[in-house]
């Protein structure tokens, strides 16, 4: 509690701002339940008409946007959790964006030169001081290299890390309060969401990680001449500065620019889909935010992906589960679908009969093929919610990215079918995983692990026998709500002690008090005192029994 108090005091002004935004957007009940009203005492002001007319999901989006980049990122993460939130909430949170004012050039210039270790003009002879884009995390500028090559500089906003770390401290505090005062929220695993948010934000704050992400995806797609991933200029890239090749192309949403390039929309859509699916299934790393601003059409029907600050990663085991999931959907295998969903679920107590029924409903609805990927993903998340499963964060992020990619690619080709595009990739990966050399490699790895376990068995047995011989084997038993049990035992002991003392006073002293000492109105004084004490003891005993019956 001391640490929580210190955090709250250190960030008092920001916490008051958060509470104020919650109240202005109609979330006073939440502030009350989390005991946050003490930070902003006073009566609630009437809600603005626009807020009062909005749905709860819209009010949440508006509040998160007003609170800035940390909370926008939180909302974007929640938008990926269609397994936990209803579709109307995730769709609203997908619209999140942080409106920001560009940082003045003087502040940006001094930070760039500090990171470069040289004047800007010495490294980039041609530098345009007007930002191409300004977002909550960074501002983007165009520049030219000494050899004439065009690059863009992504510059982190000054002071951003300090502000985000302060918000993360406060969010950690709020999560602790929520867990304490709102036990029903535990179903949504707020601590896990908070940990994922902190990790994602800290990764995005380091632009070197974005450069590594870009290089990793470029390596996966290296054999594709129809896909361009910008080159990172590592000589000038640092934690706060990312320098990469400038990509000149047309956005899928700009029909005039697309027509001027003379590109073929369906061809571009298929190539973009193949590249995205190849990232996930073959490379295990994928673009987690493939919206129209992050994909460009290039001459010759080539596709370019940019902005890899937000990526997802899939382990080999997760990719195997994903392949099995796609196979079950394509083959309309309800039992196979239920088995895969149960396998990927993390924690919780699943409702197995409902899982079977929900899987059968999904297969029946999509028996003729998946014609609408977004609807199919929503139906799959309904299976997860109905069966009380919990989807791992990497799969939740992938499904959200797939839905975003589907919407973006349909701007190029309204008839694009990502499942059909994925089919040959899935078959290729399934064949590769069942190839003799791949099976032999996995068998060799498993044998090596098993051999290591067998090697440890004698040492572990010796250790167990030694502790048994020394009498040092302890059993650790965890009793839930032990504090309540302890309190009940303490109250019972108190009642018993009072009863024993009262009975002892009555039985032990009564014979003597009736025969010794002075008298008052014919009654021995000591006897009267003893009677009063006995009555007090009896009242206390009755009160302890009635206090928490």
XYZ file of C-alpha atoms in Angstrom:
549
model
C 0.000 0.000 0.000
C 2.898 2.359 0.684
C 4.208 1.983 -2.874
C 0.711 2.653 -4.281
C 0.426 5.783 -2.179
C 3.815 7.042 -3.367
C 2.878 6.473 -7.004
C -0.431 8.276 -6.538
C 1.216 11.279 -4.876
C 3.980 11.484 -7.477
C 1.474 11.510 -10.316
C -1.332 13.341 -8.536
C -2.032 15.893 -11.281
C -2.248 13.240 -14.015
C -4.482 11.037 -11.850
C -6.810 13.979 -11.272
C -6.899 14.518 -15.044
C -7.810 10.855 -15.623
C -10.623 11.016 -13.047
C -11.879 14.273 -14.575
C -12.032 12.708 -18.058
C -13.885 9.669 -16.683
C -16.470 11.922 -15.035
C -16.893 14.118 -18.134
C -17.648 11.021 -20.205
C -20.233 9.510 -17.886
C -18.062 6.987 -16.056
C -18.621 8.378 -12.566
C -19.819 4.994 -11.307
C -16.494 3.429 -12.288
C -14.567 6.207 -10.541
C -16.758 5.693 -7.475
C -16.272 1.946 -7.429
C -12.496 2.304 -7.789
C -12.456 4.849 -4.916
C -11.071 7.525 -7.238
C -13.556 10.254 -6.340
C -11.322 11.384 -3.476
C -8.884 12.691 -6.095
C -11.493 15.047 -7.532
C -14.115 15.872 -4.897
C -17.240 17.809 -5.768
C -20.468 17.253 -7.614
C -20.586 15.827 -11.127
C -21.136 18.414 -13.855
C -23.833 17.719 -16.473
C -22.576 15.698 -19.432
C -22.039 17.560 -22.721
C -24.872 16.848 -25.204
C -22.551 14.953 -27.589
C -21.414 12.681 -24.763
C -24.915 12.165 -23.392
C -26.170 11.094 -26.832
C -23.292 8.640 -27.370
C -23.340 4.920 -26.607
C -21.126 3.604 -23.766
C -18.643 2.255 -26.337
C -18.468 5.639 -28.071
C -17.994 7.423 -24.743
C -15.126 5.074 -23.891
C -13.452 5.770 -27.239
C -13.776 9.535 -26.753
C -12.363 9.319 -23.223
C -9.370 7.230 -24.318
C -8.613 9.621 -27.193
C -8.655 12.566 -24.811
C -6.274 10.824 -22.388
C -3.529 10.467 -25.004
C -1.217 7.849 -26.556
C -0.975 5.413 -23.630
C -4.735 5.097 -23.316
C -5.244 5.061 -27.092
C -2.855 2.123 -27.211
C -4.824 0.427 -24.411
C -8.014 0.850 -26.424
C -6.355 -0.502 -29.565
C -5.252 -3.568 -27.619
C -8.776 -4.053 -26.271
C -10.033 -3.803 -29.860
C -8.118 -7.009 -30.608
C -9.930 -8.879 -27.812
C -13.072 -9.895 -29.668
C -12.975 -13.024 -27.506
C -13.757 -10.858 -24.471
C -15.699 -7.848 -25.774
C -18.870 -7.760 -27.899
C -18.476 -6.732 -31.569
C -20.031 -3.274 -31.053
C -17.294 -2.433 -28.533
C -14.366 -3.736 -30.588
C -15.638 -1.986 -33.737
C -15.844 1.320 -31.880
C -12.386 0.929 -30.354
C -10.961 0.214 -33.817
C -11.773 3.836 -34.681
C -9.382 5.159 -32.045
C -6.913 7.816 -33.081
C -5.050 10.441 -31.087
C -5.353 13.956 -32.445
C -2.078 15.759 -31.774
C -0.465 19.091 -32.499
C 2.950 18.861 -34.210
C 5.924 19.562 -31.954
C 7.696 22.825 -32.913
C 10.662 22.362 -35.255
C 13.197 23.819 -32.785
C 12.470 21.079 -30.234
C 12.555 18.347 -32.867
C 15.740 19.671 -34.509
C 17.728 19.687 -31.269
C 16.693 16.085 -30.530
C 17.593 14.911 -34.065
C 21.039 16.517 -33.859
C 21.586 15.022 -30.414
C 20.823 11.548 -31.808
C 22.870 12.047 -34.980
C 25.814 13.546 -33.109
C 26.162 16.057 -35.959
C 24.298 18.970 -37.566
C 21.315 17.844 -39.628
C 22.654 19.471 -42.793
C 25.935 17.563 -42.532
C 24.119 14.210 -42.707
C 21.049 15.123 -44.776
C 21.813 17.945 -47.236
C 18.177 18.142 -48.248
C 15.845 18.244 -45.243
C 12.201 19.363 -45.302
C 11.357 20.869 -41.902
C 7.594 20.569 -42.422
C 6.489 17.146 -41.094
C 4.910 14.746 -43.569
C 2.854 13.281 -40.724
C 2.386 13.911 -37.000
C 1.066 11.167 -34.735
C 0.877 10.521 -31.008
C 4.203 8.669 -30.965
C 6.290 10.397 -33.617
C 6.620 12.906 -36.428
C 7.834 11.986 -39.911
C 10.090 14.121 -42.127
C 11.479 13.775 -45.637
C 15.179 14.211 -46.360
C 17.826 13.499 -48.988
C 21.146 11.696 -48.562
C 24.414 13.082 -49.949
C 24.098 10.656 -52.891
C 20.611 11.976 -53.659
C 18.705 9.008 -52.211
C 15.351 9.886 -50.638
C 14.720 8.854 -47.027
C 12.198 9.518 -44.285
C 13.018 10.188 -40.635
C 10.641 9.000 -37.932
C 11.342 11.112 -34.834
C 9.936 10.245 -31.405
C 8.086 13.077 -29.721
C 10.252 14.718 -27.009
C 9.374 13.696 -23.450
C 7.145 10.858 -24.628
C 8.861 8.053 -22.694
C 8.569 9.932 -19.407
C 4.863 10.630 -19.977
C 4.106 7.031 -20.969
C 5.993 5.579 -17.999
C 3.953 7.830 -15.691
C 0.727 6.635 -17.315
C 1.827 3.007 -16.991
C 2.437 3.515 -13.267
C -1.039 4.955 -12.872
C -2.647 2.209 -14.947
C -0.906 -0.356 -12.776
C -2.396 1.403 -9.756
C -5.868 1.423 -11.353
C -5.628 -2.276 -12.220
C -4.756 -3.050 -8.590
C -7.793 -1.041 -7.444
C -10.022 -2.794 -9.983
C -8.878 -6.217 -8.806
C -9.554 -5.212 -5.208
C -12.945 -3.516 -5.623
C -14.338 -5.197 -8.753
C -13.713 -8.978 -8.586
C -15.926 -9.614 -11.639
C -13.276 -7.951 -13.824
C -10.856 -10.802 -13.148
C -12.506 -12.713 -15.993
C -10.918 -10.182 -18.363
C -7.461 -10.681 -16.827
C -6.669 -6.989 -16.279
C -3.170 -7.725 -14.972
C -2.321 -9.668 -18.134
C -3.734 -6.914 -20.349
C -1.679 -4.386 -18.397
C 1.509 -6.435 -18.776
C 0.937 -6.794 -22.534
C 0.249 -3.071 -22.853
C 3.430 -2.115 -21.005
C 5.548 -4.503 -23.087
C 4.026 -3.316 -26.383
C 4.425 0.368 -25.561
C 8.018 0.025 -24.420
C 8.809 -1.899 -27.598
C 7.196 0.770 -29.781
C 9.095 3.512 -27.961
C 12.395 1.985 -29.109
C 12.654 2.662 -32.840
C 15.566 0.251 -33.098
C 13.052 -2.528 -32.453
C 10.918 -1.270 -35.323
C 14.024 -1.417 -37.508
C 14.648 -5.020 -36.445
C 11.005 -5.878 -37.160
C 11.349 -4.387 -40.638
C 14.490 -6.387 -41.364
C 12.873 -9.612 -40.092
C 9.867 -9.246 -42.394
C 12.104 -8.239 -45.304
C 14.007 -11.506 -44.792
C 10.773 -13.550 -44.860
C 9.700 -11.901 -48.139
C 13.173 -11.658 -49.685
C 12.293 -14.013 -52.565
C 9.242 -11.998 -53.601
C 10.086 -9.458 -56.293
C 6.509 -8.161 -56.208
C 6.790 -6.924 -52.600
C 8.907 -4.021 -51.323
C 9.951 -3.526 -47.694
C 11.877 -0.259 -47.079
C 15.567 -0.521 -46.195
C 16.642 0.688 -42.744
C 19.677 2.994 -42.545
C 21.232 1.682 -39.356
C 24.107 4.186 -39.338
C 21.674 6.924 -38.256
C 18.976 4.900 -36.492
C 18.719 5.088 -32.695
C 16.160 4.634 -29.932
C 14.431 7.922 -30.810
C 15.227 8.146 -34.533
C 14.444 5.754 -37.397
C 15.812 6.419 -40.888
C 14.523 4.367 -43.836
C 14.103 4.569 -47.593
C 11.280 6.765 -48.824
C 8.512 4.797 -50.578
C 6.639 6.619 -53.339
C 3.348 4.918 -54.153
C -0.428 5.152 -54.131
C -2.660 4.336 -51.187
C -5.436 1.785 -51.871
C -7.946 4.444 -50.845
C -6.715 6.959 -53.458
C -8.514 5.859 -56.632
C -7.110 8.740 -58.725
C -3.505 7.899 -57.829
C -4.174 4.211 -58.449
C -5.579 4.991 -61.898
C -2.580 7.196 -62.705
C -0.240 4.285 -61.925
C -2.244 1.966 -64.152
C -2.181 -0.878 -61.631
C -4.494 -3.883 -61.487
C -6.488 -3.880 -58.221
C -7.235 -7.636 -58.000
C -3.606 -8.525 -58.779
C -2.379 -6.128 -56.088
C -4.919 -7.487 -53.594
C -3.825 -11.082 -54.152
C -0.130 -10.206 -53.874
C -0.720 -8.212 -50.709
C -2.741 -11.079 -49.209
C -0.094 -13.658 -50.127
C 2.637 -11.504 -48.584
C 0.699 -10.992 -45.345
C -0.158 -14.681 -44.988
C 3.417 -15.664 -45.807
C 4.645 -13.411 -42.990
C 2.395 -15.178 -40.474
C 2.491 -18.809 -41.601
C 6.074 -19.074 -42.834
C 7.953 -16.378 -40.949
C 6.015 -16.295 -37.691
C 6.112 -12.475 -37.706
C 3.392 -10.298 -39.236
C 2.340 -6.686 -39.681
C -0.164 -6.105 -36.880
C -1.676 -2.902 -38.294
C -2.149 -3.377 -42.069
C -4.491 -0.427 -42.651
C -4.544 1.462 -45.998
C -1.963 3.995 -44.818
C 0.620 1.236 -44.337
C 0.337 -0.339 -47.797
C 1.200 1.270 -51.134
C 0.683 0.268 -54.741
C 3.809 0.632 -56.877
C 4.276 0.593 -60.655
C 4.295 -2.892 -62.140
C 1.642 -4.126 -59.688
C 4.139 -4.276 -56.846
C 3.099 -3.867 -53.214
C 4.986 -2.017 -50.462
C 4.448 -2.414 -46.701
C 5.649 0.266 -44.265
C 5.503 1.049 -40.516
C 6.438 -2.082 -38.577
C 6.270 -0.524 -35.126
C 3.450 -2.897 -34.245
C 4.055 -6.523 -35.205
C 2.849 -9.881 -33.958
C 4.898 -13.019 -33.472
C 3.833 -16.652 -33.657
C 5.869 -19.502 -32.196
C 6.286 -22.713 -34.250
C 3.709 -24.415 -32.005
C 1.235 -21.571 -32.480
C 1.683 -21.755 -36.251
C 0.964 -25.484 -36.108
C -2.219 -24.784 -34.141
C -3.157 -22.114 -36.663
C -2.687 -24.533 -39.553
C -4.914 -27.062 -37.779
C -7.533 -24.359 -37.186
C -7.632 -23.360 -40.860
C -7.807 -27.039 -41.884
C -10.757 -27.647 -39.520
C -12.625 -24.626 -40.907
C -11.980 -25.564 -44.546
C -12.995 -29.202 -43.924
C -16.084 -28.182 -41.868
C -14.813 -30.364 -39.014
C -16.689 -29.316 -35.855
C -14.851 -31.778 -33.593
C -11.500 -30.678 -35.005
C -12.431 -27.023 -34.503
C -13.422 -27.645 -30.877
C -10.187 -29.556 -30.231
C -8.008 -26.766 -31.664
C -9.853 -24.004 -29.795
C -9.509 -25.925 -26.536
C -5.811 -26.460 -27.258
C -5.076 -22.759 -27.826
C -7.175 -21.528 -24.886
C -5.175 -20.281 -21.912
C -6.552 -20.875 -18.428
C -10.119 -20.593 -17.238
C -12.713 -23.332 -16.815
C -14.137 -24.059 -20.285
C -17.725 -25.137 -20.851
C -17.054 -28.274 -22.922
C -20.676 -29.077 -23.901
C -21.160 -25.477 -25.034
C -17.838 -25.598 -26.920
C -19.115 -28.598 -28.871
C -22.444 -26.914 -29.626
C -20.834 -23.590 -30.587
C -18.357 -25.339 -32.897
C -21.210 -27.155 -34.627
C -23.071 -23.845 -35.061
C -19.962 -22.262 -36.588
C -19.428 -25.128 -39.039
C -23.110 -25.161 -40.024
C -23.036 -21.429 -40.702
C -19.890 -21.598 -42.857
C -20.337 -25.051 -44.408
C -20.406 -23.589 -47.923
C -17.104 -21.791 -47.419
C -16.002 -18.604 -45.677
C -17.352 -15.832 -47.899
C -16.949 -13.047 -45.332
C -13.765 -13.299 -43.276
C -14.715 -10.555 -40.821
C -18.045 -12.257 -40.082
C -16.309 -15.634 -39.754
C -13.827 -14.189 -37.253
C -16.674 -12.631 -35.256
C -18.427 -16.016 -35.222
C -15.203 -17.693 -34.100
C -14.896 -15.195 -31.241
C -18.487 -16.017 -30.306
C -17.390 -19.653 -29.941
C -14.624 -18.500 -27.588
C -16.968 -16.332 -25.494
C -19.800 -18.880 -25.320
C -17.464 -21.691 -24.223
C -15.667 -19.444 -21.676
C -12.300 -19.885 -23.393
C -9.477 -17.338 -23.256
C -7.656 -16.588 -26.493
C -3.879 -15.983 -26.239
C -2.795 -12.431 -27.071
C -0.802 -13.406 -30.177
C -3.795 -15.088 -31.832
C -6.124 -12.251 -30.826
C -3.720 -9.808 -32.487
C -3.472 -11.970 -35.620
C -7.253 -12.244 -35.986
C -7.590 -8.461 -35.601
C -4.841 -7.921 -38.209
C -6.549 -10.374 -40.583
C -9.820 -8.464 -40.286
C -8.007 -5.155 -40.926
C -6.121 -6.607 -43.902
C -9.344 -8.027 -45.338
C -11.020 -4.614 -45.222
C -7.991 -2.911 -46.752
C -7.566 -5.472 -49.560
C -11.255 -5.278 -50.460
C -10.619 -1.697 -51.538
C -8.462 -3.204 -54.278
C -10.661 -6.223 -55.010
C -14.122 -6.522 -53.482
C -14.155 -10.264 -54.267
C -10.855 -11.133 -52.523
C -11.092 -14.342 -50.472
C -8.292 -14.596 -47.910
C -9.186 -18.182 -47.035
C -8.823 -19.206 -50.682
C -5.518 -17.334 -50.897
C -4.356 -19.047 -47.703
C -5.234 -22.572 -48.892
C -2.065 -23.248 -50.974
C 0.128 -21.669 -48.283
C -1.482 -23.887 -45.641
C -1.052 -26.995 -47.809
C 2.587 -26.124 -48.446
C 3.264 -25.596 -44.760
C 1.426 -28.797 -43.778
C 3.455 -30.809 -46.296
C 6.667 -29.166 -45.106
C 5.898 -30.014 -41.476
C 5.197 -33.643 -42.346
C 8.201 -34.055 -44.625
C 10.576 -36.849 -43.482
C 13.485 -34.501 -42.803
C 11.273 -32.138 -40.763
C 9.841 -35.038 -38.721
C 13.364 -36.343 -38.161
C 14.510 -32.895 -37.015
C 11.638 -32.546 -34.536
C 12.161 -36.114 -33.332
C 15.844 -35.430 -32.785
C 15.045 -32.295 -30.781
C 12.460 -34.167 -28.678
C 14.914 -37.018 -28.078
C 17.558 -34.547 -26.927
C 15.100 -32.983 -24.475
C 14.021 -36.414 -23.204
C 17.654 -37.450 -22.776
C 18.258 -34.336 -20.691
C 15.285 -35.198 -18.471
C 16.494 -38.798 -18.037
C 19.958 -37.539 -17.111
C 18.459 -35.418 -14.334
C 16.367 -38.248 -12.816
C 19.118 -39.802 -10.569
C 20.103 -36.418 -9.170
C 16.474 -35.458 -8.483
C 15.799 -38.811 -6.775
C 18.902 -38.447 -4.597
C 17.769 -34.964 -3.593
C 14.246 -36.158 -2.726
C 15.573 -39.120 -0.696
C 18.014 -36.850 1.147
C 15.237 -34.449 2.158
C 13.014 -37.355 3.213
C 15.814 -38.706 5.366
C 16.381 -35.284 6.941
C 12.662 -34.781 7.506
C 12.692 -31.616 5.412
C 9.854 -32.431 3.039
C 7.095 -29.902 3.576
C 3.602 -29.751 2.157
C 2.433 -26.298 1.162
C -1.339 -25.956 1.427
C -3.087 -22.873 0.120
C -6.514 -22.120 1.534
C -8.556 -19.523 -0.290
C -10.016 -16.743 1.864
C -7.770 -17.792 4.743
C -8.171 -14.335 6.230
C -11.894 -15.036 6.682
C -11.181 -18.406 8.289
C -8.630 -16.780 10.584
C -11.108 -14.069 11.568
C -13.805 -16.628 12.311
C -11.438 -18.665 14.490
C -10.333 -15.527 16.313
C -13.926 -14.522 17.047
C -14.766 -18.036 18.227
C -11.747 -18.043 20.521
C -12.748 -14.641 21.930
C -16.273 -15.843 22.649
C -14.978 -18.997 24.301
C -12.540 -17.049 26.464
C -15.230 -14.603 27.623
C -17.606 -17.464 28.375
C -14.995 -19.337 30.400
C -13.984 -16.233 32.381
C -17.618 -15.308 33.056
C -18.465 -18.845 34.177
C -15.382 -18.930 36.382
C -16.387 -15.652 38.027
C -19.873 -16.917 38.716
C -19.013 -20.434 39.853
C -15.739 -19.734 41.638
C -16.477 -16.536 43.492
C -20.171 -16.813 44.222
C -19.899 -18.994 47.390
C -17.285 -16.730 48.991
C -18.745 -13.385 47.902
C -22.041 -14.268 49.563
C -20.411 -14.742 52.986
C -17.590 -12.150 53.244
C -17.165 -8.377 53.138
C -19.394 -5.422 54.059
C -23.105 -5.339 53.317
C -25.331 -2.756 51.618
C -29.025 -2.967 52.375
C -28.437 -6.477 53.614
C -26.615 -7.618 50.459
C -22.854 -8.328 50.492
C -21.084 -5.587 48.440
C -18.643 -8.076 46.876
C -21.562 -10.202 45.748
C -23.173 -7.173 44.087
C -19.893 -6.287 42.308
C -19.499 -9.884 41.152
C -23.061 -9.900 39.849
C -22.456 -6.681 37.878
C -19.238 -8.108 36.379
C -21.021 -11.323 35.450
C -23.829 -9.343 33.788
C -21.260 -7.301 31.807
C -19.527 -10.507 30.712
C -22.853 -11.987 29.630
C -23.721 -8.853 27.600
C -20.301 -8.873 25.892
C -20.661 -12.574 25.111
C -24.118 -12.066 23.569
C -22.823 -9.075 21.546
C -19.964 -11.103 20.060
C -22.400 -13.808 18.984
C -24.747 -11.306 17.329
C -22.055 -9.150 15.654
C -21.351 -11.550 12.727
C -23.891 -14.287 12.886
